[in-house]
Coordinates of C-alpha atoms (C1' of nucleotides) in Angstrom, one line a residue:
Chain E
M29 CA 104.7 108.8 159.7
T30 CA 104.4 110.3 156.2
A31 CA 106.9 108.9 153.8
I32 CA 109.5 111.4 152.7
H33 CA 109.1 112.6 149.2
L34 CA 111.4 115.0 147.4
H35 CA 111.3 116.6 144.0
N36 CA 113.9 115.0 141.7
T37 CA 115.2 117.3 139.0
L38 CA 116.2 114.2 137.0
T39 CA 112.6 113.0 136.6
N40 CA 110.9 116.2 137.4
R41 CA 108.6 114.6 139.9
L42 CA 108.2 113.9 143.5
Q43 CA 110.0 110.7 144.5
P44 CA 110.3 108.8 147.8
L45 CA 113.6 108.9 149.6
D46 CA 115.2 105.5 149.2
P47 CA 118.7 105.4 150.6
V48 CA 121.3 103.0 149.3
H49 CA 122.3 102.2 152.9
K50 CA 119.5 101.5 155.3
G51 CA 119.1 104.1 158.0
E52 CA 121.7 106.4 156.5
V53 CA 121.5 109.2 154.0
R54 CA 124.5 110.2 152.1
M55 CA 124.4 113.5 150.5
Y56 CA 126.6 115.9 148.7
T57 CA 125.8 119.6 148.9
C58 CA 127.6 122.0 146.6
G59 CA 129.3 124.6 148.8
P60 CA 130.8 128.0 148.1
T61 CA 133.7 129.1 146.0
V62 CA 135.9 130.8 148.5
Y63 CA 137.0 133.8 146.6
D64 CA 134.9 136.3 148.5
F65 CA 132.4 136.4 151.3
A66 CA 129.3 134.3 150.5
H67 CA 126.2 136.3 149.8
I68 CA 122.7 136.0 151.0
G69 CA 121.7 134.1 147.9
N70 CA 124.3 131.5 148.6
F71 CA 122.9 131.1 152.1
R72 CA 119.4 130.6 150.8
T73 CA 120.7 127.3 149.4
F74 CA 122.8 126.5 152.4
V75 CA 119.9 127.0 154.8
F76 CA 117.8 124.8 152.6
Q77 CA 120.5 122.1 152.8
D78 CA 120.7 122.5 156.6
V79 CA 117.0 122.2 157.0
L80 CA 117.1 119.0 154.9
R81 CA 119.8 117.4 157.0
R82 CA 118.2 118.4 160.3
F83 CA 114.9 117.0 159.1
L84 CA 116.5 113.7 158.1
Q85 CA 118.1 113.6 161.5
S86 CA 114.8 114.1 163.1
R87 CA 113.7 111.0 161.2
K88 CA 116.5 109.2 162.9
Y89 CA 118.6 108.8 159.8
R90 CA 122.4 109.0 160.1
V91 CA 123.3 111.8 157.8
L92 CA 126.6 111.8 156.0
Q93 CA 126.9 115.1 154.3
V94 CA 129.8 116.2 152.2
M95 CA 130.2 119.9 151.3
N96 CA 132.9 121.1 149.0
L97 CA 134.9 124.3 149.3
T98 CA 136.0 125.3 145.8
D99 CA 139.3 126.8 146.5
V100 CA 140.7 126.8 143.0
D101 CA 139.2 128.5 140.0
D102 CA 140.0 131.4 137.6
R103 CA 138.8 134.0 140.0
I104 CA 140.8 132.7 142.9
I105 CA 144.0 132.3 140.8
Q106 CA 143.6 135.9 139.5
K107 CA 142.8 137.4 142.9
A108 CA 145.5 135.5 144.7
A109 CA 148.1 136.5 142.1
A110 CA 146.9 140.1 142.3
A111 CA 147.3 140.0 146.1
G112 CA 150.7 138.4 145.8
V113 CA 149.8 135.5 148.0
S114 CA 149.4 131.8 147.6
I115 CA 146.0 130.3 146.7
R116 CA 145.8 128.7 150.1
E117 CA 146.6 131.9 151.9
Y118 CA 144.1 133.8 149.8
T119 CA 141.2 131.4 150.3
E120 CA 141.8 130.7 154.0
K121 CA 140.4 134.0 155.0
Y122 CA 137.1 133.3 153.2
V123 CA 137.0 129.7 154.4
Q124 CA 137.1 131.1 158.0
A125 CA 134.6 133.7 157.2
F126 CA 132.3 131.1 155.7
L127 CA 132.5 129.0 158.9
Q128 CA 131.7 132.0 161.0
D129 CA 128.7 132.8 158.8
M130 CA 127.5 129.3 159.0
D131 CA 127.7 129.4 162.8
A132 CA 125.8 132.7 162.9
L133 CA 123.0 131.1 160.9
H134 CA 123.0 127.9 163.0
L135 CA 124.1 125.8 160.0
E136 CA 125.3 122.5 161.2
V137 CA 128.8 121.7 160.0
P138 CA 128.7 118.8 157.5
E139 CA 130.5 115.6 158.4
E140 CA 133.0 116.3 155.7
L141 CA 133.8 119.9 154.7
V142 CA 136.4 119.4 152.0
R143 CA 138.7 121.6 149.9
A144 CA 139.3 120.9 146.3
T145 CA 143.0 121.5 146.5
D146 CA 143.3 118.7 149.1
H147 CA 141.9 116.3 146.5
I148 CA 144.0 116.8 143.4
D149 CA 145.2 113.2 143.5
D150 CA 141.6 111.9 143.6
M151 CA 140.8 114.1 140.6
V152 CA 143.8 112.9 138.7
A153 CA 142.9 109.3 139.4
L154 CA 139.3 109.9 138.1
I155 CA 140.5 111.6 135.0
E156 CA 142.8 108.7 134.3
R157 CA 139.9 106.3 134.6
L158 CA 138.0 108.4 132.0
Q159 CA 141.1 108.4 129.8
K160 CA 141.4 104.7 129.9
K161 CA 137.8 104.4 128.7
G162 CA 138.6 106.7 125.8
L163 CA 136.2 109.4 126.8
T164 CA 138.7 112.2 126.8
Y165 CA 141.0 114.0 124.4
S166 CA 143.9 116.3 124.9
S167 CA 144.4 119.7 123.3
E168 CA 147.2 122.1 123.9
G169 CA 148.0 120.5 127.3
S170 CA 144.4 120.5 128.5
I171 CA 142.2 117.4 128.8
Y172 CA 138.6 117.5 127.7
Y173 CA 135.6 115.3 128.2
S174 CA 133.9 114.3 125.0
I175 CA 130.2 114.5 125.8
A176 CA 129.3 112.9 122.5
K177 CA 130.5 109.7 124.1
F178 CA 128.1 109.9 127.0
P179 CA 124.6 108.9 125.7
H180 CA 122.7 110.3 128.6
Y181 CA 124.2 113.8 128.4
G182 CA 121.5 116.4 128.9
R183 CA 119.2 114.2 130.9
L184 CA 119.3 116.3 134.0
S185 CA 118.9 119.7 132.4
K186 CA 116.9 118.5 129.4
I187 CA 119.3 120.0 127.0
D188 CA 118.9 118.7 123.5
L189 CA 122.2 118.1 121.8
A190 CA 120.6 117.1 118.5
G191 CA 120.8 120.5 117.0
M192 CA 124.4 121.0 117.9
K193 CA 127.1 120.6 115.4
T194 CA 130.5 119.1 116.3
G195 CA 133.7 120.3 114.9
L196 CA 132.6 123.9 115.0
R197 CA 135.1 126.0 116.8
V198 CA 133.4 128.0 119.4
D199 CA 135.9 130.2 121.2
V200 CA 134.2 130.6 124.5
D201 CA 137.1 129.3 126.6
Q202 CA 140.1 130.2 124.6
Y203 CA 140.9 126.5 124.3
E204 CA 140.6 124.1 121.4
K205 CA 137.5 121.9 121.8
E206 CA 135.9 119.4 119.5
N207 CA 132.4 120.3 120.7
A208 CA 131.4 123.6 122.2
R209 CA 129.8 121.7 125.1
D210 CA 132.8 119.6 125.9
F211 CA 134.3 120.7 129.2
A212 CA 137.7 120.7 130.6
L213 CA 138.7 118.0 133.1
W214 CA 142.2 119.4 133.4
K215 CA 143.5 122.8 132.3
A216 CA 147.0 123.4 131.1
P217 CA 148.9 126.0 133.1
K218 CA 149.1 129.5 131.8
P219 CA 152.3 131.4 132.1
G220 CA 153.0 132.5 135.7
E221 CA 149.9 130.7 137.0
H222 CA 150.0 128.3 139.9
F223 CA 149.8 124.6 138.7
W224 CA 150.1 121.1 140.0
E225 CA 152.7 118.7 138.6
T226 CA 150.8 115.3 138.1
R227 CA 150.8 112.1 136.2
I228 CA 148.5 113.6 133.6
G229 CA 150.7 116.6 133.2
P230 CA 151.1 120.0 134.8
G231 CA 148.0 122.1 135.3
R232 CA 144.9 122.5 137.5
P233 CA 141.6 120.8 137.7
G234 CA 138.5 121.9 135.7
W235 CA 135.5 123.0 137.8
H236 CA 133.4 119.9 137.7
I237 CA 135.8 117.2 138.4
E238 CA 136.3 118.1 142.1
C239 CA 132.7 117.4 143.0
S240 CA 132.7 114.0 141.2
A241 CA 135.9 113.0 142.8
M242 CA 135.1 114.1 146.3
A243 CA 131.5 112.9 146.3
M244 CA 132.5 109.4 145.3
K245 CA 135.5 109.3 147.6
Y246 CA 133.4 109.9 150.7
L247 CA 130.0 108.7 149.7
G248 CA 130.5 105.9 147.2
D249 CA 129.5 105.5 143.6
T250 CA 125.8 106.2 144.1
L251 CA 124.7 109.1 146.4
D252 CA 121.3 109.3 147.9
I253 CA 121.0 113.1 147.4
H254 CA 122.9 115.8 145.7
T255 CA 121.9 119.4 146.0
G256 CA 122.8 122.9 144.8
G257 CA 121.3 126.0 143.4
V258 CA 119.2 125.8 140.2
D259 CA 121.9 127.5 138.3
L260 CA 124.2 124.5 138.9
A261 CA 122.0 122.0 137.2
F262 CA 123.6 123.0 133.9
P263 CA 126.4 122.7 133.2
H264 CA 127.9 121.8 136.5
H265 CA 125.7 118.9 137.6
E266 CA 125.2 117.6 134.1
N267 CA 128.9 117.3 133.8
E268 CA 129.3 115.7 137.1
I269 CA 126.9 113.0 136.0
A270 CA 128.8 112.5 132.8
Q271 CA 132.1 112.1 134.5
S272 CA 130.9 110.0 137.4
E273 CA 128.7 107.6 135.6
A274 CA 131.0 107.1 132.7
A275 CA 133.8 106.2 135.1
T276 CA 131.9 103.9 137.4
G277 CA 129.1 102.6 135.2
H278 CA 126.7 103.2 138.1
P279 CA 124.0 105.8 138.6
F280 CA 125.7 108.8 140.3
V281 CA 122.8 110.3 142.3
R282 CA 119.3 109.1 143.2
L283 CA 117.8 112.4 144.0
W284 CA 118.8 115.7 142.6
L285 CA 117.5 118.6 144.5
H286 CA 117.8 122.2 143.3
A287 CA 117.0 125.3 145.3
E288 CA 115.5 128.2 143.5
H289 CA 117.2 131.5 143.6
L290 CA 116.7 134.3 145.9
I291 CA 116.0 137.6 144.2
I292 CA 116.1 141.1 145.7
D293 CA 113.1 143.4 145.3
G294 CA 112.1 141.3 142.3
E295 CA 115.4 141.5 140.6
K296 CA 118.4 139.2 140.3
M297 CA 121.0 140.1 142.8
S298 CA 124.1 141.4 141.1
K299 CA 126.9 143.7 141.9
S300 CA 126.1 146.0 139.0
L301 CA 122.6 146.6 140.2
G302 CA 123.9 147.5 143.6
N303 CA 121.6 145.0 145.4
F304 CA 124.2 142.6 146.3
F305 CA 124.3 141.6 150.0
T306 CA 126.6 139.5 152.1
L307 CA 125.4 138.3 155.5
R308 CA 127.7 140.8 157.1
D309 CA 126.1 143.6 155.1
L310 CA 122.8 142.7 156.7
F311 CA 124.2 142.3 160.2
A312 CA 125.8 145.7 159.8
K313 CA 122.3 147.1 159.1
G314 CA 121.0 145.7 162.3
H315 CA 119.3 142.6 161.1
K316 CA 119.5 139.5 163.3
P317 CA 120.8 136.1 162.3
S318 CA 117.6 134.5 163.4
T319 CA 115.6 136.9 161.3
I320 CA 117.6 136.0 158.2
R321 CA 117.5 132.3 158.9
F322 CA 113.7 132.4 159.4
L323 CA 113.1 134.4 156.2
L324 CA 115.4 132.1 154.2
L325 CA 113.7 128.9 155.4
S326 CA 110.1 130.2 155.5
V327 CA 109.7 130.1 151.7
P328 CA 109.8 126.5 150.4
Y329 CA 113.1 125.8 148.6
R330 CA 111.6 125.3 145.1
R331 CA 110.1 128.7 145.0
Q332 CA 112.0 131.8 144.3
L333 CA 112.4 133.9 147.4
N334 CA 111.9 137.6 147.0
F335 CA 114.1 139.3 149.6
T336 CA 112.9 142.7 150.6
S337 CA 113.2 144.9 153.6
D338 CA 109.5 144.3 154.3
S339 CA 110.0 140.5 154.3
L340 CA 112.8 141.0 156.8
K341 CA 110.4 142.9 159.1
Q342 CA 107.8 140.2 158.8
A343 CA 110.3 137.5 159.6
E344 CA 111.5 139.3 162.7
S345 CA 108.0 139.6 163.9
S346 CA 107.3 136.0 163.3
V347 CA 110.3 134.9 165.2
A348 CA 109.4 137.2 168.1
R349 CA 105.9 135.6 168.2
L350 CA 107.5 132.1 168.6
R351 CA 110.0 133.3 171.2
N352 CA 107.3 135.1 173.2
F353 CA 105.3 131.9 173.3
V354 CA 108.1 129.8 174.6
S355 CA 109.0 132.4 177.2
R356 CA 105.4 132.6 178.4
L357 CA 105.3 128.8 178.8
K358 CA 108.5 128.9 180.9
V359 CA 107.8 131.8 183.1
E360 CA 104.1 132.1 183.7
Q361 CA 102.4 130.1 186.5
F362 CA 99.3 128.0 185.6
P363 CA 96.9 126.1 187.7
A364 CA 98.1 122.7 188.8
G365 CA 97.3 119.6 186.8
S366 CA 97.5 118.3 183.2
S367 CA 95.1 117.7 180.4
A368 CA 95.0 114.9 177.9
E369 CA 93.6 117.3 175.3
I370 CA 96.7 119.6 175.5
L371 CA 99.0 116.6 175.1
K372 CA 97.0 115.5 172.0
R373 CA 97.2 119.0 170.7
A374 CA 101.0 119.1 171.1
E375 CA 101.3 115.7 169.4
K376 CA 99.2 116.9 166.5
A377 CA 101.5 119.9 166.0
E378 CA 104.5 117.6 165.8
T379 CA 102.8 115.3 163.4
D380 CA 101.7 118.1 161.1
F381 CA 105.1 119.8 161.2
D382 CA 106.7 116.5 160.2
A383 CA 104.2 115.8 157.5
G384 CA 104.8 119.2 156.0
L385 CA 108.5 118.7 155.7
A386 CA 108.0 115.1 154.4
G387 CA 106.3 116.6 151.4
D388 CA 109.3 118.0 149.6
L389 CA 110.3 120.1 152.6
N390 CA 107.3 122.3 152.6
T391 CA 108.5 124.6 155.3
A392 CA 105.5 127.0 154.9
M393 CA 103.2 124.1 155.8
A394 CA 105.4 123.0 158.6
L395 CA 105.5 126.5 160.1
A396 CA 101.7 126.8 159.8
A397 CA 101.5 123.7 162.1
V398 CA 103.7 125.5 164.6
F399 CA 101.7 128.7 164.5
D400 CA 98.5 126.9 164.9
L401 CA 99.7 125.4 168.1
V402 CA 101.0 128.7 169.3
R403 CA 97.5 130.3 168.9
D404 CA 95.6 127.4 170.4
I405 CA 97.8 127.2 173.5
N406 CA 97.9 130.9 173.9
T407 CA 94.1 130.9 173.8
A408 CA 94.0 128.1 176.4
M409 CA 96.4 130.1 178.6
D410 CA 94.3 133.3 178.3
R411 CA 91.2 131.3 179.3
G412 CA 92.9 129.9 182.3
E413 CA 92.4 126.4 180.8
F414 CA 96.1 125.6 180.5
L415 CA 97.6 123.6 183.3
Q416 CA 101.0 123.7 184.8
Q417 CA 102.1 120.1 184.2
D418 CA 101.5 120.5 180.5
A419 CA 104.0 123.4 180.1
P420 CA 107.0 121.2 179.8
R421 CA 105.3 119.0 177.2
V422 CA 104.5 122.0 175.0
V423 CA 108.0 123.4 175.5
A424 CA 109.3 120.0 174.4
T425 CA 107.3 120.3 171.2
M426 CA 108.7 123.7 170.5
E427 CA 112.2 122.4 171.1
K428 CA 111.5 119.5 168.7
V429 CA 110.5 121.8 165.9
D430 CA 113.4 124.1 166.7
A431 CA 115.8 121.2 166.2
I432 CA 115.0 121.9 162.6
L433 CA 114.1 125.6 162.5
A434 CA 116.9 126.7 164.9
V435 CA 115.5 130.2 165.5
L436 CA 114.0 130.0 169.0
V437 CA 117.1 130.3 171.1
D438 CA 117.8 134.0 171.5
D439 CA 121.6 134.1 170.9
D440 CA 121.5 136.7 168.2
D441 CA 123.6 139.1 170.2
D442 CA 126.2 136.5 170.9
K443 CA 126.4 135.5 167.2
L444 CA 126.7 139.1 166.2
A445 CA 129.3 139.9 168.8
K446 CA 131.4 137.0 167.5
L447 CA 131.5 138.6 164.1
G448 CA 132.3 142.0 165.6
F449 CA 128.8 143.5 165.3
G450 CA 128.2 143.8 169.0
Q451 CA 126.3 146.8 170.4
S452 CA 128.4 149.6 171.6
Q453 CA 127.2 149.2 175.2
E454 CA 127.8 146.3 177.4
R455 CA 124.9 144.0 178.0
M456 CA 123.4 144.4 181.5
P457 CA 124.0 141.2 183.4
A458 CA 120.9 139.1 184.3
E459 CA 121.5 139.5 188.0
R460 CA 121.4 143.2 187.8
I461 CA 118.2 143.0 185.8
E462 CA 116.6 140.7 188.3
T463 CA 117.5 143.1 191.1
L464 CA 115.9 146.0 189.3
I465 CA 112.8 144.0 188.5
E466 CA 112.4 143.2 192.2
E467 CA 112.8 146.8 193.0
R468 CA 110.1 147.6 190.5
N469 CA 107.8 144.9 191.9
A470 CA 108.2 146.5 195.3
A471 CA 107.4 149.9 193.9
K472 CA 104.4 148.5 192.2
K473 CA 103.2 147.0 195.4
R474 CA 103.1 150.3 197.1
R475 CA 101.5 151.8 194.0
D476 CA 104.5 153.9 193.3
F477 CA 104.0 153.8 189.6
K478 CA 106.3 156.7 188.9
R479 CA 109.2 154.7 190.3
S480 CA 108.0 151.5 188.6
D481 CA 107.9 153.1 185.2
D482 CA 111.3 154.8 185.8
I483 CA 112.8 151.4 186.3
R484 CA 111.1 150.0 183.2
Q485 CA 112.5 152.9 181.3
Q486 CA 116.0 152.5 182.7
L487 CA 115.9 148.8 181.6
A488 CA 114.5 149.8 178.2
D489 CA 117.4 152.2 177.7
S490 CA 119.7 149.2 178.3
G491 CA 117.9 147.2 175.7
I492 CA 115.7 145.2 178.0
I493 CA 112.0 144.8 177.6
V494 CA 110.0 144.1 180.7
E495 CA 106.6 142.4 180.5
D496 CA 104.1 141.9 183.3
T497 CA 101.9 138.9 183.2
K498 CA 98.5 138.1 184.5
D499 CA 99.7 136.0 187.4
G500 CA 102.0 138.7 188.6
S501 CA 105.2 137.1 187.4
V502 CA 107.4 139.3 185.3
R503 CA 109.4 138.3 182.3
W504 CA 112.1 140.2 180.4
K505 CA 114.0 139.8 177.2
Y506 CA 116.7 141.6 175.4
K507 CA 115.5 143.8 172.6
Chain Y
rG21 C1' 114.1 130.0 120.5
rG22 C1' 114.9 125.6 124.2
rC23 C1' 114.5 124.2 129.3
rG24 C1' 112.7 125.3 134.3
rC25 C1' 110.0 127.9 138.3
rG26 C1' 106.0 131.0 139.3
rG27 C1' 101.4 134.3 138.9
rU28 C1' 96.2 133.1 145.4
rA29 C1' 93.9 139.1 150.0
rC30 C1' 97.8 145.4 151.5
rC31 C1' 102.6 142.2 151.9
rC32 C1' 104.8 137.1 152.4
rA33 C1' 102.7 132.3 151.5
rA34 C1' 100.1 127.0 151.8
rG35 C1' 96.4 124.1 149.6
rU36 C1' 92.3 120.9 147.4
rG37 C1' 87.8 118.2 141.7
rG38 C1' 83.0 120.3 145.9
rU39 C1' 83.6 125.9 147.3
rA40 C1' 90.1 129.4 150.1
rA41 C1' 96.0 127.1 155.9
rG42 C1' 99.5 130.1 158.3
rG43 C1' 102.5 134.6 159.2
rG44 C1' 103.1 140.0 158.9
rA45 C1' 100.6 144.7 158.5
rG46 C1' 95.7 147.4 159.2
rA47 C1' 90.8 148.3 161.8
rG48 C1' 87.6 147.4 166.1
rG49 C1' 87.3 145.1 170.9
rU50 C1' 89.0 142.3 175.7
rC51 C1' 92.7 142.2 179.5
rU52 C1' 95.8 146.0 181.9
rG53 C1' 97.8 151.5 187.0
rC54 C1' 100.9 152.0 182.4
rA55 C1' 103.3 149.3 178.6
rA56 C1' 104.1 144.9 176.2
rA57 C1' 102.5 140.2 175.2
rA58 C1' 98.2 137.5 174.3
rC59 C1' 93.2 136.6 172.9
rC60 C1' 88.5 137.7 170.1
rU61 C1' 86.2 140.0 165.7
rU62 C1' 87.3 141.9 161.0
rC63 C1' 90.4 141.5 156.4
rA64 C1' 90.0 137.0 148.7
rU65 C1' 81.8 135.3 146.3
rA66 C1' 87.6 134.6 145.2
rC67 C1' 92.8 132.0 143.4
rG68 C1' 96.8 136.0 135.8
rC69 C1' 93.2 135.9 131.1
rG70 C1' 90.1 133.0 127.7
rA71 C1' 88.0 128.4 126.3
rG72 C1' 87.1 123.2 127.3
rU73 C1' 86.1 118.6 130.3
rU74 C1' 82.7 118.0 134.6
rC75 C1' 76.8 117.9 138.3
rG76 C1' 80.7 121.1 140.0
rA77 C1' 87.6 123.9 138.7
rU78 C1' 91.4 128.0 142.0
rU79 C1' 92.7 122.7 141.7
rC80 C1' 92.4 118.7 135.1
rU81 C1' 93.2 119.9 129.5
rC82 C1' 94.3 123.5 125.6
rG83 C1' 95.6 128.4 124.2
rC84 C1' 97.3 133.2 125.6
rC85 C1' 99.5 137.1 128.8
rC86 C1' 103.0 138.5 132.6
rG87 C1' 107.4 137.9 136.1
rC88 C1' 112.0 135.4 137.3
rG89 C1' 115.9 132.1 136.3
rC90 C1' 119.2 128.8 133.3
rC91 C1' 121.0 127.8 128.3
rU92 C1' 128.9 131.8 128.4
rC93 C1' 132.5 128.2 135.7
rC94 C1' 126.7 132.5 139.1
rA95 C1' 123.8 129.1 145.0

RNA sequence: GGCGCGGUACCCAAGUGGUAAGGGAGAGGUCUGCAAAACCUUCAUACGCGAGUUCGAUUCUCGCCCGCGCCUCCA
């Protein structure tokens, strides 16, 4: 098996995965700030993280993934106050929405999905450790981290501090800081704002401390992998390193992985440009969860993904090709027997798929391996060279790759229905469909094509596509 | 300005120091009562531009141009 290599932002090169604990990968993946519905760009990163964990599992690693839910920050405090509800009450809605969205996209639930506000004590303890080491200072009730005291500051994002002057007052945060880049570990409460009464005083946590505290609580001082979107590399992840390593004296993370952004029609997604989409916006427009998942994972994570209506169409067609293939394998009847060649071919597909992912999660390469197999087997079937006993083997290959891709099972309607995007009409039950197909078969037999086509049309009107195959069997699928 | 990612066919997108994977769309064909699916053929003398290294570069080096992002709590 090809050794797994991943691009480490810290060193800017491909490095082998080398877990601290044998057979187990511990990773921290930056999750959403739950002040609103997550948008499609967020999910680009989350799908990447999901593909990563699924791939590691396919390599038989135990995966211990921690994902944070940032449920306290300026926006949340403001919005909750404006709505006249508690922070918890305000964020709960979006936490639930996030879980539903995850489910719709087949994102596996991390082993630990943790809320910042449940870990205030852990953050306070970590801040105290930093205080004891003399790395912090207080100003107007807030506590800051003095980056001048952390020699490696800037290593991840390659930010050069040499040109920066200390003592300059830069009023970016309406707080007093010694250095513009110093960041708040703990923020003094503002009048009327929600705050926590703690050993280090009243207030609320700064943004970065939650990730350091929760990551180390669940994963230990040194994590194997930490991921997030590229925008988080600075300052968020840089600050996490400073906090964590200064506190423990150990390297915080072995591999830093950053997903490039998704852009829309070549432009940054933003509310002001009017090209801002949540998952639900896309569902409402009739796009399927599987289409979106496929599109998000089809472009390797370190490459910007240009999200367009055309790319959505292409993704939908690609998924259909894969699903048609599996359906054909399951329904069509082939000559009895089995062939060593086909078995080898299936094995090769699995190997190539795996090798593609092993090379920094090159999903484009991995998908090519799958499509190569699809074409070759389809060709064999058309030529009558494909044998019945091989069908389950090839299906198994497809199931294996789908353990990572997670787009083959056609549950789009179910997922949409769960979110309230179901079609207006009830789905025709499978039994009824089978009955109609039998009727149609009978009609075909007596060459009553008028009747036969009427039934096909009737089914089509109910959103069911009927396909005749060479061997006389009929397969159907929901549109 | 600093840091980072990228510029490959109509679109999306791999890749290698020795002559361009895969998907989508298009065109033609096969199969078929019809339809769909599928298959076959076709679709980049060419990989942003210029120079260099080399027997040979899309792949290495240098310079330039262009796009996008980060450098102000945005994945």
